[in-house]
Tab-separated table of C-alpha atoms and ligand atoms in Angstrom:
chain	number	residue	atom	x	y	z
A	1	MET	CA	17.315	10.967	8.495
A	2	ILE	CA	13.625	10.294	7.921
A	3	ASN	CA	12.560	8.895	4.554
A	4	LEU	CA	8.991	8.394	3.439
A	5	VAL	CA	7.905	6.012	0.666
A	6	ILE	CA	4.536	6.634	-1.034
A	7	GLY	CA	2.827	4.788	-3.873
A	8	SER	CA	2.123	7.211	-6.705
A	9	GLN	CA	-0.536	5.228	-8.563
A	10	TRP	CA	-3.216	2.661	-7.614
A	11	GLY	CA	-0.986	0.579	-5.329
A	12	ASP	CA	1.367	-2.333	-6.076
A	13	GLU	CA	4.020	-0.034	-7.522
A	14	GLY	CA	6.808	-2.047	-5.862
A	15	LYS	CA	6.913	-0.158	-2.548
A	16	GLY	CA	7.945	-3.266	-0.616
A	17	LYS	CA	11.009	-3.737	-2.767
A	18	VAL	CA	12.089	-0.098	-2.509
A	19	VAL	CA	11.431	-0.035	1.250
A	20	ASP	CA	13.669	-3.078	1.669
A	21	LEU	CA	16.401	-1.317	-0.298
A	22	LEU	CA	16.145	2.030	1.497
A	23	SER	CA	15.884	0.414	4.911
A	24	ARG	CA	19.373	-1.075	4.663
A	25	ASP	CA	20.660	2.033	6.439
A	26	SER	CA	17.665	2.485	8.728
A	27	ASP	CA	17.104	1.874	12.415
A	28	TYR	CA	13.308	1.819	12.241
A	29	ALA	CA	10.815	0.734	9.572
A	30	VAL	CA	7.325	2.020	10.212
A	31	ARG	CA	3.834	1.273	8.893
A	32	PHE	CA	1.533	4.190	9.709
A	33	HIS	CA	-1.754	3.679	7.853
A	34	GLY	CA	-3.983	1.151	6.119
A	35	GLY	CA	-4.242	-2.465	7.093
A	36	ASN	CA	-3.751	-5.878	5.575
A	37	ASN	CA	-5.368	-4.732	2.353
A	38	ALA	CA	-1.724	-3.887	1.616
A	39	GLY	CA	0.513	-6.565	0.159
A	40	HIS	CA	4.180	-5.627	-0.159
A	41	THR	CA	6.665	-8.059	-1.654
A	42	VAL	CA	10.380	-8.417	-1.005
A	43	VAL	CA	12.327	-10.987	-3.032
A	44	VAL	CA	15.639	-12.223	-1.612
A	45	GLY	CA	17.368	-14.717	-3.910
A	46	ASP	CA	14.697	-17.285	-4.697
A	47	LYS	CA	12.651	-16.497	-1.565
A	48	LYS	CA	9.548	-14.319	-1.700
A	49	TYR	CA	8.299	-12.476	1.384
A	50	PRO	CA	4.804	-10.988	1.107
A	51	PHE	CA	4.121	-8.511	3.941
A	52	HIS	CA	0.652	-7.256	4.864
A	53	LEU	CA	1.130	-5.624	8.264
A	54	ILE	CA	4.744	-6.078	9.342
A	55	PRO	CA	6.980	-3.403	7.746
A	56	SER	CA	8.878	-4.695	4.708
A	57	GLY	CA	12.168	-3.427	6.161
A	58	ILE	CA	12.083	-6.091	8.902
A	59	LEU	CA	14.388	-8.447	6.950
A	60	ASN	CA	17.321	-6.118	7.561
A	61	LYS	CA	19.252	-7.099	10.686
A	62	ARG	CA	19.453	-3.857	12.632
A	63	ILE	CA	15.906	-2.719	11.862
A	64	LYS	CA	13.178	-2.459	14.422
A	65	GLY	CA	9.698	-2.710	12.931
A	66	VAL	CA	6.941	-0.438	14.171
A	67	ILE	CA	3.232	-0.827	13.499
A	68	ALA	CA	2.140	2.639	14.536
A	69	ASN	CA	-1.258	3.878	15.695
A	70	GLY	CA	-2.724	4.610	12.234
A	71	VAL	CA	-2.672	0.960	11.135
A	72	ILE	CA	-5.756	-1.203	11.534
A	73	ILE	CA	-4.952	-4.779	12.440
A	74	ASP	CA	-6.507	-8.120	11.645
A	75	PRO	CA	-4.892	-10.014	14.531
A	76	ASP	CA	-5.007	-13.392	12.777
A	77	VAL	CA	-3.143	-12.008	9.780
A	78	LEU	CA	-0.571	-10.318	12.018
A	79	ILE	CA	0.001	-13.466	14.077
A	80	GLY	CA	0.347	-15.467	10.850
A	81	GLU	CA	3.076	-13.082	9.700
A	82	ILE	CA	4.863	-13.140	13.058
A	83	ASP	CA	4.757	-16.946	13.146
A	84	LYS	CA	6.117	-17.232	9.632
A	85	LEU	CA	9.082	-14.965	10.330
A	86	GLU	CA	9.826	-16.601	13.679
A	87	LYS	CA	9.644	-20.084	12.140
A	88	GLY	CA	12.159	-18.842	9.586
A	89	GLY	CA	14.567	-18.074	12.442
A	90	MET	CA	13.935	-14.377	13.132
A	91	SER	CA	13.104	-13.431	16.710
A	92	LEU	CA	10.696	-10.511	16.795
A	93	THR	CA	10.870	-9.896	20.533
A	94	ASN	CA	12.237	-6.365	20.904
A	95	LYS	CA	12.308	-6.116	17.107
A	96	LEU	CA	8.616	-5.490	16.477
A	97	TYR	CA	6.451	-2.971	18.296
A	98	ILE	CA	2.696	-2.559	17.934
A	99	SER	CA	0.816	0.506	19.115
A	100	PRO	CA	-2.015	-0.073	21.585
A	101	ARG	CA	-3.839	2.681	19.668
A	102	CYS	CA	-4.221	0.468	16.572
A	103	HIS	CA	-7.834	-0.412	15.883
A	104	LEU	CA	-8.759	-4.052	15.438
A	105	ILE	CA	-10.374	-5.477	12.340
A	106	MET	CA	-13.050	-7.675	13.849
A	107	PRO	CA	-14.752	-10.727	12.309
A	108	TYR	CA	-17.919	-8.636	11.907
A	109	HIS	CA	-16.008	-5.975	9.933
A	110	LYS	CA	-14.949	-8.588	7.397
A	111	ALA	CA	-18.476	-9.956	7.237
A	112	LEU	CA	-19.868	-6.434	6.697
A	113	ASP	CA	-17.316	-5.625	3.968
A	114	GLU	CA	-18.350	-8.824	2.205
A	115	ALA	CA	-22.082	-8.172	2.739
A	116	TYR	CA	-21.903	-4.600	1.372
A	117	GLU	CA	-19.919	-5.746	-1.655
A	118	ASN	CA	-22.393	-8.532	-2.410
A	119	ALA	CA	-25.333	-6.159	-1.945
A	120	ARG	CA	-23.808	-3.667	-4.408
A	121	GLY	CA	-23.945	-6.394	-7.040
A	122	LYS	CA	-22.734	-5.121	-10.399
A	123	ASN	CA	-21.807	-1.811	-8.764
A	124	LYS	CA	-19.408	-3.474	-6.350
A	125	LEU	CA	-16.270	-1.483	-5.567
A	126	GLY	CA	-13.913	-4.428	-5.639
A	127	THR	CA	-12.576	-4.042	-2.095
A	128	THR	CA	-10.148	-6.602	-0.754
A	129	ARG	CA	-12.965	-7.776	1.570
A	130	ARG	CA	-10.553	-7.537	4.482
A	131	GLY	CA	-12.927	-5.346	6.533
A	132	ILE	CA	-11.041	-2.114	5.895
A	133	GLY	CA	-13.923	0.318	5.244
A	134	PRO	CA	-16.139	-0.935	8.093
A	135	THR	CA	-13.214	-0.796	10.561
A	136	PHE	CA	-12.329	2.800	9.679
A	137	ALA	CA	-16.039	3.688	9.825
A	138	ASP	CA	-16.225	2.285	13.368
A	139	LYS	CA	-13.041	4.136	14.314
A	140	VAL	CA	-14.447	7.569	13.463
A	141	SER	CA	-17.904	6.816	14.876
A	142	TYR	CA	-16.424	5.819	18.281
A	143	ASN	CA	-17.411	2.205	17.821
A	144	GLY	CA	-13.921	0.861	17.263
A	145	ILE	CA	-12.043	-1.458	19.595
A	146	ARG	CA	-8.306	-1.025	19.923
A	147	ILE	CA	-5.361	-3.201	20.944
A	148	TYR	CA	-5.529	-1.105	24.131
A	149	GLU	CA	-8.843	-2.727	25.039
A	150	LEU	CA	-7.762	-6.148	23.810
A	151	MET	CA	-5.092	-6.065	26.521
A	152	LYS	CA	-7.768	-5.471	29.219
A	153	PRO	CA	-9.865	-8.680	29.161
A	154	LYS	CA	-12.889	-7.417	31.102
A	155	ILE	CA	-13.331	-4.161	29.184
A	156	PHE	CA	-12.677	-5.977	25.924
A	157	GLU	CA	-15.344	-8.585	26.565
A	158	GLU	CA	-17.933	-5.941	27.380
A	159	LYS	CA	-17.132	-3.837	24.290
A	160	PHE	CA	-16.897	-6.795	21.962
A	161	ILE	CA	-20.244	-8.229	23.036
A	162	PHE	CA	-21.923	-4.795	22.687
A	163	GLN	CA	-20.544	-4.245	19.175
A	164	ALA	CA	-20.979	-7.825	17.965
A	165	LYS	CA	-24.636	-7.895	18.999
A	166	ILE	CA	-25.360	-4.715	17.000
A	167	LYS	CA	-23.347	-5.919	14.027
A	168	ASN	CA	-25.135	-9.261	14.100
A	169	LYS	CA	-28.436	-7.418	13.723
A	170	ILE	CA	-27.079	-5.594	10.687
A	171	LEU	CA	-25.698	-8.826	9.256
A	172	LYS	CA	-29.134	-10.370	9.673
A	173	LEU	CA	-30.595	-7.567	7.529
A	174	PHE	CA	-28.130	-8.571	4.824
A	175	GLY	CA	-29.195	-12.202	5.273
A	176	VAL	CA	-25.702	-13.157	6.384
A	177	ALA	CA	-24.700	-15.582	9.143
A	178	PRO	CA	-24.035	-13.845	12.488
A	179	ILE	CA	-20.703	-13.841	14.329
A	180	ASN	CA	-20.382	-16.518	17.015
A	181	ILE	CA	-19.696	-14.285	20.012
A	182	LYS	CA	-18.668	-17.000	22.488
A	183	LYS	CA	-16.256	-18.647	20.071
A	184	SER	CA	-14.774	-15.287	19.090
A	185	LEU	CA	-14.127	-14.324	22.712
A	186	LEU	CA	-12.236	-17.570	23.303
A	187	HIS	CA	-10.169	-16.960	20.199
A	188	PHE	CA	-9.345	-13.412	21.312
A	189	LYS	CA	-7.857	-14.836	24.538
A	190	THR	CA	-5.231	-16.666	22.443
A	191	ILE	CA	-4.692	-13.550	20.341
A	192	ARG	CA	-4.163	-11.402	23.446
A	193	GLU	CA	-1.494	-13.755	24.786
A	194	ARG	CA	0.337	-13.942	21.468
A	195	LEU	CA	0.379	-10.189	20.801
A	196	ALA	CA	0.962	-8.852	24.328
A	197	PRO	CA	4.796	-9.005	24.180
A	198	PHE	CA	4.849	-6.680	21.159
A	199	VAL	CA	2.503	-3.971	22.430
A	200	LYS	CA	4.327	-0.728	23.223
A	201	ASP	CA	3.832	3.035	23.194
A	202	THR	CA	5.127	3.512	19.660
A	203	TYR	CA	4.843	7.302	19.870
A	204	ALA	CA	7.475	7.261	22.624
A	205	VAL	CA	9.715	4.890	20.650
A	206	LEU	CA	9.530	7.042	17.518
A	207	HIS	CA	9.793	10.363	19.370
A	208	GLU	CA	13.002	9.168	21.005
A	209	ALA	CA	14.255	7.954	17.610
A	210	VAL	CA	13.502	11.336	16.026
A	211	ILE	CA	15.200	13.431	18.721
A	212	THR	CA	18.287	11.207	18.804
A	213	GLY	CA	18.673	11.426	15.010
A	214	LYS	CA	17.985	7.784	14.190
A	215	ASN	CA	17.253	6.724	10.615
A	216	ILE	CA	13.586	6.071	10.111
A	217	LEU	CA	11.888	4.681	7.045
A	218	LEU	CA	8.167	5.301	6.753
A	219	GLU	CA	6.422	2.715	4.578
A	220	GLY	CA	3.317	4.033	2.874
A	221	ALA	CA	0.738	1.540	1.681
A	222	HIS	CA	-1.680	1.619	-1.297
A	223	GLY	CA	-1.261	4.564	-3.686
A	224	VAL	CA	-2.359	8.193	-3.869
A	225	MET	CA	-5.048	7.339	-6.455
A	226	LEU	CA	-6.697	5.317	-3.641
A	227	ASP	CA	-6.470	8.071	-0.983
A	228	VAL	CA	-9.856	8.474	0.691
A	229	ASP	CA	-9.874	12.211	-0.151
A	230	PHE	CA	-7.879	12.452	-3.373
A	231	SER	CA	-9.152	9.371	-5.231
A	232	PRO	CA	-12.323	9.341	-7.346
A	233	TYR	CA	-14.302	8.428	-4.170
A	234	PRO	CA	-15.849	5.900	-3.491
A	235	PHE	CA	-13.283	4.017	-5.580
A	236	SER	CA	-10.917	4.485	-2.656
A	237	THR	CA	-9.422	2.773	0.305
A	238	GLY	CA	-10.340	3.766	3.855
A	239	SER	CA	-7.222	5.739	4.754
A	240	ASN	CA	-5.338	8.816	3.669
A	241	VAL	CA	-2.263	7.953	1.673
A	242	VAL	CA	-0.697	11.400	1.260
A	243	THR	CA	2.201	12.805	3.317
A	244	GLY	CA	0.016	14.114	6.156
A	245	ALA	CA	-0.981	10.544	7.035
A	246	VAL	CA	2.460	10.146	8.638
A	247	ASN	CA	1.805	12.649	11.424
A	248	ILE	CA	-1.656	11.274	12.093
A	249	GLY	CA	-0.671	7.650	11.880
A	250	SER	CA	2.627	7.665	13.790
A	251	GLY	CA	2.950	10.916	15.735
A	252	ILE	CA	6.093	11.869	13.811
A	253	PRO	CA	5.779	15.592	12.999
A	254	ALA	CA	5.393	16.120	9.244
A	255	LYS	CA	8.145	18.740	9.213
A	256	LYS	CA	10.669	16.156	10.449
A	257	ILE	CA	10.405	14.158	7.215
A	258	ASP	CA	13.625	14.734	5.271
A	259	LYS	CA	12.925	13.047	1.946
A	260	ILE	CA	9.760	11.882	0.219
A	261	TRP	CA	10.138	9.119	-2.344
A	262	VAL	CA	7.258	8.334	-4.643
A	263	ILE	CA	7.234	4.948	-6.313
A	264	VAL	CA	6.249	4.959	-9.966
A	265	LYS	CA	5.586	1.713	-11.818
A	266	ALA	CA	6.622	2.034	-15.478
A	267	TYR	CA	2.989	1.308	-16.417
A	268	THR	CA	-0.318	1.269	-14.530
A	269	SER	CA	-2.015	-1.517	-12.624
A	270	ARG	CA	-5.261	-1.524	-10.672
A	271	VAL	CA	-7.132	-4.120	-8.654
A	272	GLY	CA	-10.778	-3.422	-7.984
A	273	GLY	CA	-13.295	-1.163	-9.697
A	274	GLY	CA	-13.307	2.459	-10.730
A	275	PRO	CA	-12.042	4.365	-13.753
A	276	VAL	CA	-8.482	3.916	-15.020
A	277	PRO	CA	-8.046	6.470	-17.828
A	278	THR	CA	-5.151	4.685	-19.564
A	279	GLU	CA	-6.541	1.149	-19.218
A	280	LEU	CA	-5.518	-1.419	-21.827
A	281	PHE	CA	-7.625	-4.405	-22.806
A	282	GLY	CA	-7.156	-7.674	-24.666
A	283	LYS	CA	-3.765	-8.901	-25.816
A	284	ALA	CA	-1.823	-5.769	-24.920
A	285	ALA	CA	-3.014	-5.956	-21.304
A	286	ASP	CA	-2.567	-9.748	-21.094
A	287	LEU	CA	1.024	-9.487	-22.270
A	288	ILE	CA	2.023	-7.021	-19.554
A	289	ARG	CA	-0.069	-8.777	-16.875
A	290	GLU	CA	1.573	-12.138	-17.505
A	291	LYS	CA	5.094	-10.824	-17.887
A	292	GLY	CA	4.742	-8.552	-14.867
A	293	ALA	CA	2.989	-11.264	-12.796
A	294	GLU	CA	0.271	-8.699	-12.095
A	295	TYR	CA	-1.884	-10.689	-9.716
A	296	GLY	CA	-2.820	-9.256	-6.303
A	297	THR	CA	-0.368	-9.927	-3.454
A	298	THR	CA	-3.314	-9.892	-1.043
A	299	THR	CA	-6.236	-11.345	-2.992
A	300	GLY	CA	-4.617	-13.020	-5.993
A	301	ARG	CA	-6.993	-11.136	-8.324
A	302	PRO	CA	-5.703	-10.359	-11.833
A	303	ARG	CA	-4.698	-6.693	-11.951
A	304	ARG	CA	-6.068	-4.377	-14.621
A	305	ILE	CA	-3.316	-2.898	-16.773
A	306	GLY	CA	-2.748	0.471	-18.445
A	307	TRP	CA	-0.097	2.780	-19.818
A	308	LEU	CA	1.808	5.024	-17.420
A	309	ASP	CA	-0.454	7.924	-16.479
A	310	LEU	CA	1.811	10.891	-15.841
A	311	GLU	CA	-1.131	13.273	-15.369
A	312	ALA	CA	-2.059	11.226	-12.279
A	313	VAL	CA	1.539	10.775	-11.116
A	314	LYS	CA	2.193	14.505	-11.508
A	315	PHE	CA	-0.730	15.144	-9.178
A	316	THR	CA	0.833	12.698	-6.701
A	317	CYS	CA	4.168	14.529	-6.844
A	318	GLY	CA	2.398	17.814	-6.145
A	319	VAL	CA	0.167	16.642	-3.338
A	320	THR	CA	2.906	14.660	-1.560
A	321	GLY	CA	5.797	17.083	-2.107
A	322	ALA	CA	7.926	14.390	-3.742
A	323	ASP	CA	11.717	14.820	-3.618
A	324	TYR	CA	12.632	11.745	-5.665
A	325	PHE	CA	10.988	8.953	-7.526
A	326	ALA	CA	11.864	5.312	-7.946
A	327	LEU	CA	10.849	3.833	-11.285
A	328	THR	CA	9.928	0.151	-11.017
A	329	LYS	CA	9.240	-2.778	-13.330
A	330	LEU	CA	10.922	-1.136	-16.290
A	331	ASP	CA	12.103	-4.613	-17.345
A	332	ILE	CA	8.484	-5.611	-18.002
A	333	LEU	CA	8.248	-3.140	-20.910
A	334	THR	CA	11.192	-4.767	-22.732
A	335	GLY	CA	10.168	-6.151	-26.105
A	336	LEU	CA	7.254	-3.791	-26.765
A	337	SER	CA	7.668	-2.041	-30.096
A	338	GLN	CA	5.865	1.075	-28.858
A	339	ILE	CA	5.292	2.406	-25.364
A	340	LYS	CA	2.720	5.071	-24.598
A	341	VAL	CA	2.681	7.578	-21.765
A	342	CYS	CA	-0.294	9.745	-20.842
A	343	ILE	CA	0.747	13.395	-20.601
A	344	GLY	CA	-2.651	14.966	-19.970
A	345	TYR	CA	-6.416	14.506	-20.043
A	346	GLU	CA	-8.903	15.894	-22.560
A	347	LEU	CA	-12.649	16.151	-21.980
A	348	LYS	CA	-14.986	17.564	-24.658
A	349	GLY	CA	-11.956	18.894	-26.521
A	350	LYS	CA	-10.558	20.753	-23.495
A	351	ARG	CA	-7.678	19.917	-21.189
A	352	ILE	CA	-8.723	18.884	-17.688
A	353	ALA	CA	-6.500	18.245	-14.671
A	354	TYR	CA	-6.687	15.046	-12.594
A	355	SER	CA	-7.618	17.141	-9.549
A	356	ALA	CA	-10.699	18.527	-11.349
A	357	CYS	CA	-12.073	15.060	-12.105
A	358	GLY	CA	-14.485	12.812	-10.259
A	359	TYR	CA	-15.168	9.235	-11.368
A	360	GLU	CA	-17.535	10.316	-14.177
A	361	GLU	CA	-14.965	12.609	-15.787
A	362	LEU	CA	-12.167	10.047	-15.368
A	363	ALA	CA	-14.303	7.436	-17.099
A	364	LYS	CA	-15.183	9.693	-20.040
A	365	LEU	CA	-12.013	11.642	-20.727
A	366	LYS	CA	-9.461	10.900	-23.436
A	367	PRO	CA	-5.837	10.529	-22.408
A	368	VAL	CA	-3.344	12.518	-24.471
A	369	TYR	CA	-0.470	10.192	-25.270
A	370	LYS	CA	3.178	10.555	-26.178
A	371	THR	CA	4.519	7.485	-27.942
A	372	PHE	CA	8.021	6.098	-27.465
A	373	THR	CA	9.872	3.519	-29.498
A	374	GLY	CA	10.643	0.503	-27.298
A	375	TRP	CA	13.796	-1.550	-26.803
A	376	LYS	CA	14.525	-5.244	-27.226
A	377	GLU	CA	17.617	-5.811	-25.075
A	378	ASP	CA	17.245	-7.603	-21.727
A	379	ILE	CA	17.787	-4.890	-19.117
A	380	SER	CA	17.361	-7.030	-16.019
A	381	TYR	CA	21.125	-7.419	-15.543
A	382	VAL	CA	21.958	-3.754	-16.153
A	383	ARG	CA	23.220	-1.852	-13.092
A	384	LYS	CA	24.356	1.410	-14.715
A	385	LEU	CA	22.113	3.990	-16.344
A	386	SER	CA	24.551	4.512	-19.227
A	387	GLU	CA	24.320	0.797	-20.086
A	388	LEU	CA	20.569	0.889	-20.636
A	389	PRO	CA	19.404	0.965	-24.278
A	390	LYS	CA	19.126	4.563	-25.535
A	391	ASN	CA	15.337	4.299	-25.993
A	392	CYS	CA	15.014	3.149	-22.418
A	393	GLN	CA	17.124	6.100	-21.211
A	394	ARG	CA	14.857	8.440	-23.213
A	395	TYR	CA	11.803	7.015	-21.448
A	396	ILE	CA	13.334	7.689	-18.002
A	397	SER	CA	14.545	11.207	-18.936
A	398	PHE	CA	11.118	12.127	-20.258
A	399	ILE	CA	9.429	11.071	-17.007
A	400	GLU	CA	11.944	13.110	-14.985
A	401	GLU	CA	11.429	16.188	-17.143
A	402	PHE	CA	7.663	15.863	-17.100
A	403	LEU	CA	7.409	15.373	-13.333
A	404	LYS	CA	10.231	17.810	-12.542
A	405	VAL	CA	11.351	15.302	-9.943
A	406	PRO	CA	14.635	13.375	-10.236
A	407	ALA	CA	14.745	9.581	-10.484
A	408	LYS	CA	17.027	8.002	-7.862
A	409	ILE	CA	16.314	4.319	-8.325
A	410	VAL	CA	15.424	2.357	-11.437
A	411	SER	CA	14.252	-1.151	-10.603
A	412	VAL	CA	14.781	-3.766	-13.315
A	413	GLY	CA	13.769	-6.991	-11.571
A	414	ALA	CA	11.929	-8.314	-8.527
A	415	GLU	CA	15.083	-9.464	-6.722
A	416	ARG	CA	16.271	-7.009	-4.048
A	417	ASN	CA	19.553	-6.282	-5.886
A	418	ALA	CA	18.080	-5.675	-9.344
A	419	ASN	CA	18.468	-1.889	-9.215
A	420	ILE	CA	20.164	0.942	-11.005
A	421	LEU	CA	21.063	3.570	-8.402
A	422	LEU	CA	21.352	7.103	-9.763
B	1	GDP	P1	3.687	-2.976	-3.404
B	1	GDP	O1	2.311	-3.233	-2.900
B	1	GDP	O2	3.851	-1.593	-3.929
B	1	GDP	O3	4.753	-3.307	-2.397
B	1	GDP	O4	3.898	-3.948	-4.638
B	1	GDP	P2	3.527	-5.513	-4.715
B	1	GDP	O5	4.555	-6.272	-3.940
B	1	GDP	O6	2.110	-5.746	-4.394
B	1	GDP	O7	3.652	-5.768	-6.270
B	1	GDP	C1	4.837	-5.533	-6.950
B	1	GDP	C2	5.321	-6.838	-7.574
B	1	GDP	O8	6.331	-6.575	-8.516
B	1	GDP	C3	5.967	-7.789	-6.561
B	1	GDP	O9	5.718	-9.101	-6.955
B	1	GDP	C4	7.445	-7.459	-6.676
B	1	GDP	O10	8.276	-8.552	-6.291
B	1	GDP	C5	7.575	-7.165	-8.139
B	1	GDP	N1	8.600	-6.168	-8.508
B	1	GDP	C6	8.964	-5.035	-7.861
B	1	GDP	N2	9.838	-4.314	-8.599
B	1	GDP	C7	10.051	-5.022	-9.739
B	1	GDP	C8	10.815	-4.809	-10.919
B	1	GDP	O11	11.481	-3.784	-11.083
B	1	GDP	N3	10.732	-5.730	-11.890
B	1	GDP	C9	9.984	-6.870	-11.764
B	1	GDP	N4	9.973	-7.737	-12.771
B	1	GDP	N5	9.241	-7.109	-10.665
B	1	GDP	C10	9.264	-6.190	-9.678
B	2	IMO	P1	-0.593	-2.016	-1.617
B	2	IMO	O1	-0.089	-1.401	-0.338
B	2	IMO	C1	-3.740	-2.339	-4.635
B	2	IMO	C2	-7.777	-1.155	-3.393
B	2	IMO	C3	-8.662	-2.373	-3.516
B	2	IMO	C4	-9.981	-1.705	-3.833
B	2	IMO	C5	-9.928	-0.438	-2.996
B	2	IMO	C6	-10.706	-0.554	-1.690
B	2	IMO	O2	-0.269	-3.453	-1.770
B	2	IMO	O3	-0.216	-1.193	-2.791
B	2	IMO	P2	-10.148	-1.864	0.544
B	2	IMO	O4	-9.996	-3.316	0.804
B	2	IMO	O5	-8.944	-1.054	0.854
B	2	IMO	O6	-11.376	-1.281	1.164
B	2	IMO	O7	-10.385	-1.772	-1.053
B	2	IMO	O8	-8.561	-0.206	-2.709
B	2	IMO	N1	-6.524	-1.354	-2.619
B	2	IMO	C7	-5.358	-1.717	-3.149
B	2	IMO	N2	-5.025	-2.029	-4.423
B	2	IMO	N3	-2.784	-2.357	-3.674
B	2	IMO	C8	-3.094	-2.037	-2.398
B	2	IMO	O9	-2.184	-1.955	-1.426
B	2	IMO	C9	-4.433	-1.708	-2.085
B	2	IMO	N4	-5.062	-1.361	-0.961
B	2	IMO	C10	-6.344	-1.134	-1.298
B	2	IMO	O10	-8.240	-3.231	-4.531
B	2	IMO	O11	-10.012	-1.309	-5.187
B	3	MG	MG1	0.770	-4.618	-3.137
């Protein structure tokens, strides 16, 4: 069985939590795109595990974690994550595999991300400044350096020096301090030694897993509204987020995916710039942000808040081919007297679809809302749908009917067991 988890909104929908839950029956948990701009949280009892590169399913005993070819890797972040898990008693030898095809996020990529953002000034995009865009740009312009080269010291040194010298010239144009090439090369020696035991042909591992009928859980990062093609570009991330990214980023044929789960947060959040049609401001936003602890898992930035945008999520269901959805953070809406849901967009008095909009249209349009009466009862201990307040049940049913996709999981708390399974 191959399950795929995809974020339906602007990221941070609670993918990490759902991945942890679904991976209980899995043999492999796989990251296949993005980099450490992702921050996926799993909460076990009173312990919080934020993952950026290692698949969130890794906490389950029988799981093997795979960082497949489509992921770009900041080696320091990856080593930090490995160290943390190993210090906590988990051995990752033969439990974590990293593709040699993964491109490396280099110090100059981070410096360039930062330099571009600063140069954009008030028009900054609000990237995570983790070097994501510049690394993907180098990948497609044949200037990238992969784990493959990192493992071959001589070739690596030559390529790194060539790239770093060019990047240092560009950094100089920005008036930014250059990368110390000598120091970096020494550091990469340590990195090579630490990562070497995990490097493996992940295509072969996953191909074998597919043909022998193993259970595989594919962990999407970000959200479809950030997809480099289907977002209001350039308010995007550097990778494709939609279903096809699986084939490209792991080598698993798209037609082998059995079920596609989209994760829908009961409201909207967004870190970074760009239009959010249902955005809330002032007290209403503060209330949800504080209650929902909506601060970036990666950057700690306060997240922008909005009502659930079903026009956008409906697009996600269509473009991904969603089979099910998991509704998360429903508990955060408890106590609101009214809850709004966007059921369409209107521009100059006419309906307009999400897919027909660029950033200008998304910024100008008016969301069409349906308003629900809220509920007051604490739902965080509820484990059966029938025991949810009636108004809460109405909210879930409406989303199902609107999306024409069934809900399978309703998450009512951050802890891994706080779920209603349908
Ligand atoms: P991801 O990037 O999609 O994996 O999501 P993040 O981990 O960045 O952000 C989601 C946050 O919400 C994390 O802190 C989770 O622990 C938390 N969370 C997930 N589901 C629920 C839920 O149903 N209720 C509450 N209160 N918190 C949740
Ligand atoms: P997870 O997997 C939320 C956003 C950034 C920024 C834009 C571009 O945790 O849901 P980048 O650093 O990727 O070049 O920034 O994309 N972004 C995310 N926002 N959650 C994420 O990942 C994100 N990954 C990228 O905030 O607006
Ligand atoms: Mg996140």
